[in-house]
Tab-separated table of C-alpha atoms in Angstrom:
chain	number	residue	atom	x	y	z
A	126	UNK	CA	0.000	0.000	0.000
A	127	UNK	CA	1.624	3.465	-1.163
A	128	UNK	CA	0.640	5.679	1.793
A	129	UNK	CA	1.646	8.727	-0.449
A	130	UNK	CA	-2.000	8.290	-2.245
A	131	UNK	CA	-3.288	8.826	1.429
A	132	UNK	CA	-1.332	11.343	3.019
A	133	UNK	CA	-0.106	14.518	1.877
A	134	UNK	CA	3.572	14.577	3.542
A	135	UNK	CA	6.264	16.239	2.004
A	136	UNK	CA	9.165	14.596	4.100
A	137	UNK	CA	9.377	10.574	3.328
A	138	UNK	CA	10.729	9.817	7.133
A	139	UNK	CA	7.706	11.042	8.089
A	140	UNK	CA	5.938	8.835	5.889
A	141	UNK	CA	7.474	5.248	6.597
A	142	UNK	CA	7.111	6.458	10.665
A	143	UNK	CA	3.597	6.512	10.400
A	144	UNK	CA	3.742	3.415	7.676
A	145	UNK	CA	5.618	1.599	10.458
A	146	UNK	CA	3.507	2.817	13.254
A	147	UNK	CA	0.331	1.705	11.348
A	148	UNK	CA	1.822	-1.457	10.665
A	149	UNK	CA	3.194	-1.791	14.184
A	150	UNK	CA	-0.150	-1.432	15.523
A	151	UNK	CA	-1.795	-3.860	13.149
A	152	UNK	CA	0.717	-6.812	14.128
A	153	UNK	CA	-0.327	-6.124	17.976
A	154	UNK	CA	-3.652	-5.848	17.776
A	155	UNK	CA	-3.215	-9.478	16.091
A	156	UNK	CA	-1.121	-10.492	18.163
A	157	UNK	CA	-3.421	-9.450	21.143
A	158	UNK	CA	-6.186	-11.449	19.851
A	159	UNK	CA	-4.211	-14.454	19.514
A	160	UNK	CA	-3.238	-13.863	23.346
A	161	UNK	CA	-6.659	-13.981	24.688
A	162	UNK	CA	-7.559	-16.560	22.034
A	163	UNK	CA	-5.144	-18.873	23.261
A	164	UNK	CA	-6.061	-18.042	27.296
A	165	UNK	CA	-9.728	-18.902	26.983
A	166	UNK	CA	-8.472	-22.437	25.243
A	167	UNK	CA	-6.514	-22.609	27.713
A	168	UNK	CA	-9.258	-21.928	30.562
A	169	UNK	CA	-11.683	-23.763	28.820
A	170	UNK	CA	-9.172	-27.103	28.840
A	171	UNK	CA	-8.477	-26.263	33.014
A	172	UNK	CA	-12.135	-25.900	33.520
A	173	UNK	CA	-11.206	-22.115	34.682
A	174	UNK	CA	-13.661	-20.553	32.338
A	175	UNK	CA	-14.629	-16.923	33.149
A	176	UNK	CA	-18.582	-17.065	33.531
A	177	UNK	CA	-18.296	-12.680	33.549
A	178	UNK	CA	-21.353	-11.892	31.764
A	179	UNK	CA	-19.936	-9.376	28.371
A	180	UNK	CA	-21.486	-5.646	27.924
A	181	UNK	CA	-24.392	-6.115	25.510
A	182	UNK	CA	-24.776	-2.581	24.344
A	183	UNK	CA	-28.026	-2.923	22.568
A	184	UNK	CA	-29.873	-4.452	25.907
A	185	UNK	CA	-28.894	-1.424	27.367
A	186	UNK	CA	-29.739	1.209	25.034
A	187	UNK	CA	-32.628	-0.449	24.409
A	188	UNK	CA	-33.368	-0.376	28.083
A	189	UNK	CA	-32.866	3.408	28.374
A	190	UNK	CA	-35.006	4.484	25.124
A	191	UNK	CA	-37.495	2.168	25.699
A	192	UNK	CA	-40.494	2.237	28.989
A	193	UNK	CA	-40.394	1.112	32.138
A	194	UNK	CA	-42.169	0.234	35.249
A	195	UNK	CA	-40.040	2.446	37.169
A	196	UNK	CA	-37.615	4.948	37.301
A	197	UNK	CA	-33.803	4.421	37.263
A	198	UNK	CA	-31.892	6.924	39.005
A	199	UNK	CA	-28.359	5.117	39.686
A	200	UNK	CA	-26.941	1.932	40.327
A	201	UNK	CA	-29.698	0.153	42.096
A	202	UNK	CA	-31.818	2.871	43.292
A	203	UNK	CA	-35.437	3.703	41.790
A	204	UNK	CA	-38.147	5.013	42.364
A	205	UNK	CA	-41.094	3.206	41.640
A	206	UNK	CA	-44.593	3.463	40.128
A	207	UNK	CA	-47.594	2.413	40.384
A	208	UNK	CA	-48.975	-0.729	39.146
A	209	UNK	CA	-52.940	-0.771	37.919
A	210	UNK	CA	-54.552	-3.704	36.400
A	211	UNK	CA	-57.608	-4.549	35.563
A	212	UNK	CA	-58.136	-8.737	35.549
A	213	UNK	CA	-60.591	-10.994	35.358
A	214	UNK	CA	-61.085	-11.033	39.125
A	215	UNK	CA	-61.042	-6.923	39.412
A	216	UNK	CA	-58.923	-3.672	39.562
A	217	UNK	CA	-55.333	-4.635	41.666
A	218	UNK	CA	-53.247	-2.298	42.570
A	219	UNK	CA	-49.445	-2.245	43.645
A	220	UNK	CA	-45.898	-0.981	43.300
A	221	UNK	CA	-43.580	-1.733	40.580
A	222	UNK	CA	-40.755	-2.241	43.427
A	223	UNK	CA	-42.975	-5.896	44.349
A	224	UNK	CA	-41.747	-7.317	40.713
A	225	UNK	CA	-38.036	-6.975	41.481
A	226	UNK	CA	-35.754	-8.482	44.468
A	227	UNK	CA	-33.012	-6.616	46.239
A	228	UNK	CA	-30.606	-7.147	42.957
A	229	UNK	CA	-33.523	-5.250	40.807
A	230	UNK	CA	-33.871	-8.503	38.646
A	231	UNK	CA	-37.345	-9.634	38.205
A	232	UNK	CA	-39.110	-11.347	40.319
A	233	UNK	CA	-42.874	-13.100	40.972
A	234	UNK	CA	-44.965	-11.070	43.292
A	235	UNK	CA	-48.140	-12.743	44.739
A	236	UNK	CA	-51.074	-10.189	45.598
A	237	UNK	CA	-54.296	-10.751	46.919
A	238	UNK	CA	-55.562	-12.143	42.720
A	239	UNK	CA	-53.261	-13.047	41.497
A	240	UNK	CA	-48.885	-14.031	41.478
A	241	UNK	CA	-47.409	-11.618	38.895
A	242	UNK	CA	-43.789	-11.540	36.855
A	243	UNK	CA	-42.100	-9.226	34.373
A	244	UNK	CA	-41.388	-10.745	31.682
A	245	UNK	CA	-39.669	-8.422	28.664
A	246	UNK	CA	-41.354	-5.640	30.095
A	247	UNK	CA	-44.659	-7.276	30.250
A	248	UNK	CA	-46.888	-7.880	33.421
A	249	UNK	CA	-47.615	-11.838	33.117
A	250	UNK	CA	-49.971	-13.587	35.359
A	251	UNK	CA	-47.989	-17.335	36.884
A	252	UNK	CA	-49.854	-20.361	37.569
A	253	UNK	CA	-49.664	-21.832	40.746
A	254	UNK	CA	-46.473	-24.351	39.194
A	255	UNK	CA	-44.944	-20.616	38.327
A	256	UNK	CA	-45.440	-21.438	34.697
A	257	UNK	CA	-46.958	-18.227	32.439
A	258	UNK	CA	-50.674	-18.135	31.982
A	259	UNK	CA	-50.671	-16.971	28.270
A	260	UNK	CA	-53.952	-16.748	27.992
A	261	UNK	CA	-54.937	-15.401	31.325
A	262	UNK	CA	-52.442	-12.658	30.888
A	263	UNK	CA	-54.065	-11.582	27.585
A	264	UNK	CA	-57.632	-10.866	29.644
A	265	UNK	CA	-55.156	-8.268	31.818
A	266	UNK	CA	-55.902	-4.991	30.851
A	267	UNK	CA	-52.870	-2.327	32.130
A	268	UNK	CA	-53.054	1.035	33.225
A	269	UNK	CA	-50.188	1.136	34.837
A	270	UNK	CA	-48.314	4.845	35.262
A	271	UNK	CA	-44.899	3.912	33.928
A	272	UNK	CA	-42.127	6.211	33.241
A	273	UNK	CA	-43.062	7.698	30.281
A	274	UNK	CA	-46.467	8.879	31.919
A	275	UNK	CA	-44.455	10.543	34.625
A	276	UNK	CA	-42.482	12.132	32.707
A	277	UNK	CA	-46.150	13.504	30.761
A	278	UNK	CA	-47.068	14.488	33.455
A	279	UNK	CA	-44.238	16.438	34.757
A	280	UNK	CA	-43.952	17.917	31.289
A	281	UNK	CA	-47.601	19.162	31.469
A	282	UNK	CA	-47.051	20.561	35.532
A	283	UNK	CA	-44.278	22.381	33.642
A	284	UNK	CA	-46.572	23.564	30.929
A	285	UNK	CA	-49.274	24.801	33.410
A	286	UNK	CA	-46.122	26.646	35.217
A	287	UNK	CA	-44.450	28.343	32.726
A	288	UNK	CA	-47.665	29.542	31.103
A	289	UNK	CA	-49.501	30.245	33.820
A	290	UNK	CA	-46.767	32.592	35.234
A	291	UNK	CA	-46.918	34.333	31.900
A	292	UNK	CA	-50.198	34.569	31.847
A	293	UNK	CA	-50.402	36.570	35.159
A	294	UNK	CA	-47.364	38.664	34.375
A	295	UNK	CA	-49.232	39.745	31.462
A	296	UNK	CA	-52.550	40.510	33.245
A	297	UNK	CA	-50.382	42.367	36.279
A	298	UNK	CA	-47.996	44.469	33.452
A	299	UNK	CA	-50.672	45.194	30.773
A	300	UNK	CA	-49.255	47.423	28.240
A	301	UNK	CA	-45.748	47.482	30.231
A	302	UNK	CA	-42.598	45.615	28.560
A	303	UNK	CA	-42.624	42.421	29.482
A	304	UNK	CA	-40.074	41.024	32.082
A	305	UNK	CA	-38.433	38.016	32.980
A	306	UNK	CA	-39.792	34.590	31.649
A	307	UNK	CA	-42.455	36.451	29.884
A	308	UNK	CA	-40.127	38.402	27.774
A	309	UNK	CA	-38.109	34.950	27.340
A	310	UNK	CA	-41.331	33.117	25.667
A	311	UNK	CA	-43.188	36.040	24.036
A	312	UNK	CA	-40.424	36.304	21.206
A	313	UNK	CA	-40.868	32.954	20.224
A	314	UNK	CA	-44.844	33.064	20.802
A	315	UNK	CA	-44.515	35.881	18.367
A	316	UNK	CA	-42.467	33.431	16.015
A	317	UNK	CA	-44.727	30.980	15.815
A	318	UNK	CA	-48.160	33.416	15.067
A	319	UNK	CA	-45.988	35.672	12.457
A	320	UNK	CA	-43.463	32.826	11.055
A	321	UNK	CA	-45.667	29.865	11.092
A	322	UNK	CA	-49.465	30.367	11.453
A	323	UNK	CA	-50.398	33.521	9.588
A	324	UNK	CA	-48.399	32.561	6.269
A	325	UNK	CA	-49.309	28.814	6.405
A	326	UNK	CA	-53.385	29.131	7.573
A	327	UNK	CA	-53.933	32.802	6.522
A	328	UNK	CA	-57.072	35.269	8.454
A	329	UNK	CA	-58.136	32.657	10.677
A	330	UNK	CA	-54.662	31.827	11.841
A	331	UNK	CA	-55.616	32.843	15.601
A	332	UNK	CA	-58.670	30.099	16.105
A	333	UNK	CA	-55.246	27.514	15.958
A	334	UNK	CA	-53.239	29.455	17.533
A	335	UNK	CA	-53.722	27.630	21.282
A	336	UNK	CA	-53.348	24.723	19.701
A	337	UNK	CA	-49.621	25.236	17.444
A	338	UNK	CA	-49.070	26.804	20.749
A	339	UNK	CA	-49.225	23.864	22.926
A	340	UNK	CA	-48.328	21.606	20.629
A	341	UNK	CA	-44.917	23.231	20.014
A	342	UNK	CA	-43.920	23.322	23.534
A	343	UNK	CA	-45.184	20.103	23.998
A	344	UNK	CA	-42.709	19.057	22.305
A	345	UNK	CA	-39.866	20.981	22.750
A	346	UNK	CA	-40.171	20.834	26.668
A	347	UNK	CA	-40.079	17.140	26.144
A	348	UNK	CA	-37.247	16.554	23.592
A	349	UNK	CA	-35.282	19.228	26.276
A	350	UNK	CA	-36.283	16.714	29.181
A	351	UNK	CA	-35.212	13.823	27.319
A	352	UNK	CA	-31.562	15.123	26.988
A	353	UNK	CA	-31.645	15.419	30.826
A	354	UNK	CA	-29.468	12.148	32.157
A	355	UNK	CA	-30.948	12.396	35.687
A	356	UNK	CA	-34.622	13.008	37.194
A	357	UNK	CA	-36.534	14.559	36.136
A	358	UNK	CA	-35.523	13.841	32.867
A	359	UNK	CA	-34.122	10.745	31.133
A	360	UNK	CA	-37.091	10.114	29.668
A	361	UNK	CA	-37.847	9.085	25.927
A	362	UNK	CA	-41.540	10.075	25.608
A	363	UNK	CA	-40.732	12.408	22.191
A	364	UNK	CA	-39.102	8.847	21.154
A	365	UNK	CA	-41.644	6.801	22.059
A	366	UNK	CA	-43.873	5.622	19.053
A	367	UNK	CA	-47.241	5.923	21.659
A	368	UNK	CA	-47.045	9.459	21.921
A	369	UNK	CA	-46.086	11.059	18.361
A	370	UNK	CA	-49.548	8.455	17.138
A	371	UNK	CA	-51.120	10.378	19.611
A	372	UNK	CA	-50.063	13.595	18.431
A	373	UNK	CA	-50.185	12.628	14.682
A	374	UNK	CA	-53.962	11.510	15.670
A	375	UNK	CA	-55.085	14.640	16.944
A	376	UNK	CA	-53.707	16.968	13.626
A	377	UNK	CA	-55.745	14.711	11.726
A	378	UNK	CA	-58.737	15.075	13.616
A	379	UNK	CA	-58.136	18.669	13.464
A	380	UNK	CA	-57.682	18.781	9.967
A	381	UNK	CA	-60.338	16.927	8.685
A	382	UNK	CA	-62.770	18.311	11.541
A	383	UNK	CA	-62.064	21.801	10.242
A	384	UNK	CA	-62.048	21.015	6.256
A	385	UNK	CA	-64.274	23.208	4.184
A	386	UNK	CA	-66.231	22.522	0.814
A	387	UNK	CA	-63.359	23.097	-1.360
A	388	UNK	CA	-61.212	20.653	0.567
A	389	UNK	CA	-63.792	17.789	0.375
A	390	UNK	CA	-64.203	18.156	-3.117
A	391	UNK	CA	-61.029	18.557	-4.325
A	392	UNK	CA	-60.835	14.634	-2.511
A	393	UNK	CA	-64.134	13.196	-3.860
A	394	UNK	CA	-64.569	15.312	-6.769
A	395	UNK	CA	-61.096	16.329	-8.798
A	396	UNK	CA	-61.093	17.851	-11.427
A	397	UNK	CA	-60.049	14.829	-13.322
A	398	UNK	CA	-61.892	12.089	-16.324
A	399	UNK	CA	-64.591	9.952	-14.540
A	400	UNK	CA	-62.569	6.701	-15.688
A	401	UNK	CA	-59.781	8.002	-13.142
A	402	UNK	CA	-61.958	8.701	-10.162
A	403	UNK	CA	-61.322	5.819	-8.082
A	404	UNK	CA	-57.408	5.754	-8.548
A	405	UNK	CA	-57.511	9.788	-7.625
A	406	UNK	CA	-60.098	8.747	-4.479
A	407	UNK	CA	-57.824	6.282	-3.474
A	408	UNK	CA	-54.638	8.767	-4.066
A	409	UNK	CA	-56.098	11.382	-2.148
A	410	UNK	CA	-57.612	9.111	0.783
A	411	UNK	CA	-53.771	7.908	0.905
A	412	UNK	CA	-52.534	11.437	1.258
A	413	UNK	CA	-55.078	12.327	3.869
A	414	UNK	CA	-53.232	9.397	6.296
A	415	UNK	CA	-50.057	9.755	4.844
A	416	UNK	CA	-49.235	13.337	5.998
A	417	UNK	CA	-50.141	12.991	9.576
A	418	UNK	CA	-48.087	9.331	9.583
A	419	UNK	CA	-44.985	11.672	8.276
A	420	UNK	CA	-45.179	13.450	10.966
A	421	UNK	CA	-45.847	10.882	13.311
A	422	UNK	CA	-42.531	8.858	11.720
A	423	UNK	CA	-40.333	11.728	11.696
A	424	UNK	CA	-40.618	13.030	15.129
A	425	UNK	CA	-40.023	9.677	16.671
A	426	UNK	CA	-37.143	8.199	14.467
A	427	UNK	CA	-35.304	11.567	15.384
A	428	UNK	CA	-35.606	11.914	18.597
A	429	UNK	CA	-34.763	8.333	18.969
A	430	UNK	CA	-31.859	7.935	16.885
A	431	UNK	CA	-30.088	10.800	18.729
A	432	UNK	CA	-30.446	8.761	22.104
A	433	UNK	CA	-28.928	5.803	19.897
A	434	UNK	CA	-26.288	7.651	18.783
A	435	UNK	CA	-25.469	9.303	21.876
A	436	UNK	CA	-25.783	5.750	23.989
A	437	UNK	CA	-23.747	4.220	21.366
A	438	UNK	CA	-20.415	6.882	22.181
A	439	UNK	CA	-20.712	6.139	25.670
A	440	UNK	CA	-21.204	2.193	25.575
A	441	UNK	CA	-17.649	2.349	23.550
A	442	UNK	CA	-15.916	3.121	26.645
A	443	UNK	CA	-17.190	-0.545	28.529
A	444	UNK	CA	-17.169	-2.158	24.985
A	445	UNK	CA	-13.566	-1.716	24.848
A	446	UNK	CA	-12.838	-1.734	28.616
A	447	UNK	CA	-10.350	0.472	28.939
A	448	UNK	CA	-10.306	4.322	30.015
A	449	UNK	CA	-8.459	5.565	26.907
A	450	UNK	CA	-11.213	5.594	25.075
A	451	UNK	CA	-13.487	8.182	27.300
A	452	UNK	CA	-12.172	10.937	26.484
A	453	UNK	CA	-12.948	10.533	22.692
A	454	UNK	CA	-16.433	8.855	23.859
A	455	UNK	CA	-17.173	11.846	25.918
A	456	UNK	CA	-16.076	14.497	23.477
A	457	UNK	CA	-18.410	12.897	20.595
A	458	UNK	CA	-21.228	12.647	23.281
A	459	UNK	CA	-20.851	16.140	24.108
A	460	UNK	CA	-20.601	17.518	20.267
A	461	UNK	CA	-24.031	14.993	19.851
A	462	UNK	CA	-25.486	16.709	23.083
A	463	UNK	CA	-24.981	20.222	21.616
A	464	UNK	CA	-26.368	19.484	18.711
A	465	UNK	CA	-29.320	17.262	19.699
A	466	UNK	CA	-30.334	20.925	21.542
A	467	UNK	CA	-30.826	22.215	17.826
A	468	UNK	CA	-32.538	18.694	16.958
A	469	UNK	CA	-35.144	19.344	20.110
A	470	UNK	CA	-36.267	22.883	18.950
A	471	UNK	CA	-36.005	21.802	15.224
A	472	UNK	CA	-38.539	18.843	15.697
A	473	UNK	CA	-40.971	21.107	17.285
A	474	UNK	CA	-41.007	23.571	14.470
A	475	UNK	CA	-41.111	21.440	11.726
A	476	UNK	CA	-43.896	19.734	13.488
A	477	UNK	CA	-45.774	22.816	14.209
A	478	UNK	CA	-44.938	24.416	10.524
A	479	UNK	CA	-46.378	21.199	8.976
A	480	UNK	CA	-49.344	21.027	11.480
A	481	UNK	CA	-50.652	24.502	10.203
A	482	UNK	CA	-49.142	24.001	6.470
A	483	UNK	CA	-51.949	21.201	6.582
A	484	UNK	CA	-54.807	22.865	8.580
A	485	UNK	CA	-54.259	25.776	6.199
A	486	UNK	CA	-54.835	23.262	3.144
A	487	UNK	CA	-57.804	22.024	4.927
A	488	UNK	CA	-59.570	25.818	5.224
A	489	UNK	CA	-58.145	27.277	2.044
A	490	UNK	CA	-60.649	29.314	0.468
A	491	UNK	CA	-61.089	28.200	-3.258
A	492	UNK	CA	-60.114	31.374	-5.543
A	493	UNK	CA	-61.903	31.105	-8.991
């Protein structure tokens, strides 16, 4: 291999050092496999064998993006939720800390209906061998409040806060400046009626206006908690599938709720042949899904794949088990951090711009 093709160096001892330190590096990095290589054969023939269970880095991001039945905090320490079911024999009711043991590994817990284990992050009901009752634990109907709820509702006691603060400053300093978290929000308020809602819905912008409103800081109040590695944050609900079908749900209700004439018609009656009106009703029917599902899609695989990414650069440091690797781990995590704050506010616009780029579709005055 001609490293000259590669690297751009003028002075050829500086070119066969780093050739030999390249190749130098290659031949130990073989030779260190063949060194542990030949000490597990060796184990393995003493009967030595080192049961040490190996870092599976996708169990635990998986475990940190995904829900839970309580919430982590460190090491063994959580704080835990509560537990509502509704079975075949009635509403029971307990704490999540009842379906682990003192290790936090899962373990049966027997109330007063029925004994209960996790299993892959599913309540299961046990038979009295301790075998799963499959179809008993399909009858179970949860409501429990896991950590995702929690975190909804913290973000919504912060909504009612923040806005409700602002609301009074404005009632106590009509026609004054505003002044300290008002005049923090009321510039981006502003953004969102003068950037977003007038030019996308037109005259009738302000009837949305609660609505882009909440939904915008909705969001961006949870994508902000979910960069937050301790309580009250740590939570994925932005990421989690649940919620942006939720959210995606209630645009198209709003949408189609608030579609005029001109709207309909230009779904069940284009302006097209007659022979193509069932491929344009079935286009158009499509489209009327397909836009909220976008934005359903989008805001989840985002949020998500920046947690990914971000618990991928840290699991590198036990992956390789060795320190000299964390400060490149924690320098990536930190440029990912930095920018995932520009993902968190960018998600909410784009959400809220394409929210009232379709409601403004919907209520689009036909101009002959």
């Amino acid at each position: 291999m001609y490293f000259s093709h590669v690297l751009n160096l003028k002075n050829h001892a500086s070119k066969a050092l780093i050739a030999l330190s390249l190749l130098f590096l290659t031949f130990n990095s073989f030779a260190m496999q063949e060194i542990e290589t030949e000490k597990t054969i060796i184990e393995v023939e003493k009967g030595h064998v080192n049961h040490e269970e190996k870092f599976d880095p996708t169990v635990t991001i998986l475990e940190h993006i995904g829900d839970s039945y309580g919430w982590h905090l460190w090491g063994h320490t959580s704080i835990p939720l509560p537990i509502i079911l509704i079975t075949p024999q009635g509403l029971d009711v307990f704490s999540s800390a009842n379906l682990f043991d003192e290790h936090h590994n899962a373990a049966p817990y027997t109330s007063a209906k029925y004994t209960y284990l996790l299993e892959e992050n599913h309540i299961k009901i046990l038979t009295a061998d301790g075998q799963v009752d499959e179809a008993l634990s399909a009858k179970v109907y949860d409501f429990s409040i896991t950590k995702n709820v929690a975190a909804l509702f913290i973000s919504v006691i912060l909504l009612l806060i923040i806005f409700g603060s602002i609301a009074s400053s404005y009632k106590k300093r009509a026609g004054m400046a505003p002044k300290g978290l008002q005049s923090w929000i009321e510039p981006i308020i502003i953004f969102i009626r003068d950037d977003i809602a007038r030019p996308n819905i037109g005259y009738k912008f302000e009837k949305f206006m609660p609505f882009l409103l909440t939904v915008f800081f909705f969001i961006w109040i949870n994508n902000l908690l979910g960069l937050v590695p301790i309580f009250p944050g740590s939570a994925n609900v932005t990421g989690n599938i649940a919620v942006t079908f939720v959210l995606s749900a209630i645009v198209l209700v709003i949408v189609n709720v608030n579609g005029n004439k001109y709207y309909w018609s230009h779904i069940f009656k284009p302006d097209v042949p007659f022979w193509l009106l069932p491929i344009m009703w079935a286009v158009e029917i499509i489209g009327v899904f397909s836009k909220p599902f976008a934005l359903m899609v989008r805001l989840f695989a985002n949020i998500t794949a920046g947690h990914i990414i971000v618990l991928s650069l840290i699991s590198l440091i036990f992956i390789f088990k060795s320190l000299a690797i964390a400060p490149v781990s924690v320098a990536f995590v930190l440029f990912m951090d930095v920018l995932e704050l520009l993902v968190a506010f960018l998600q909410a616009f784009i959400f809220t711009m394409l929210t009232a780029l379709f409601i403004g579709t919907a209520i689009e005055e036909h101009h002959h």
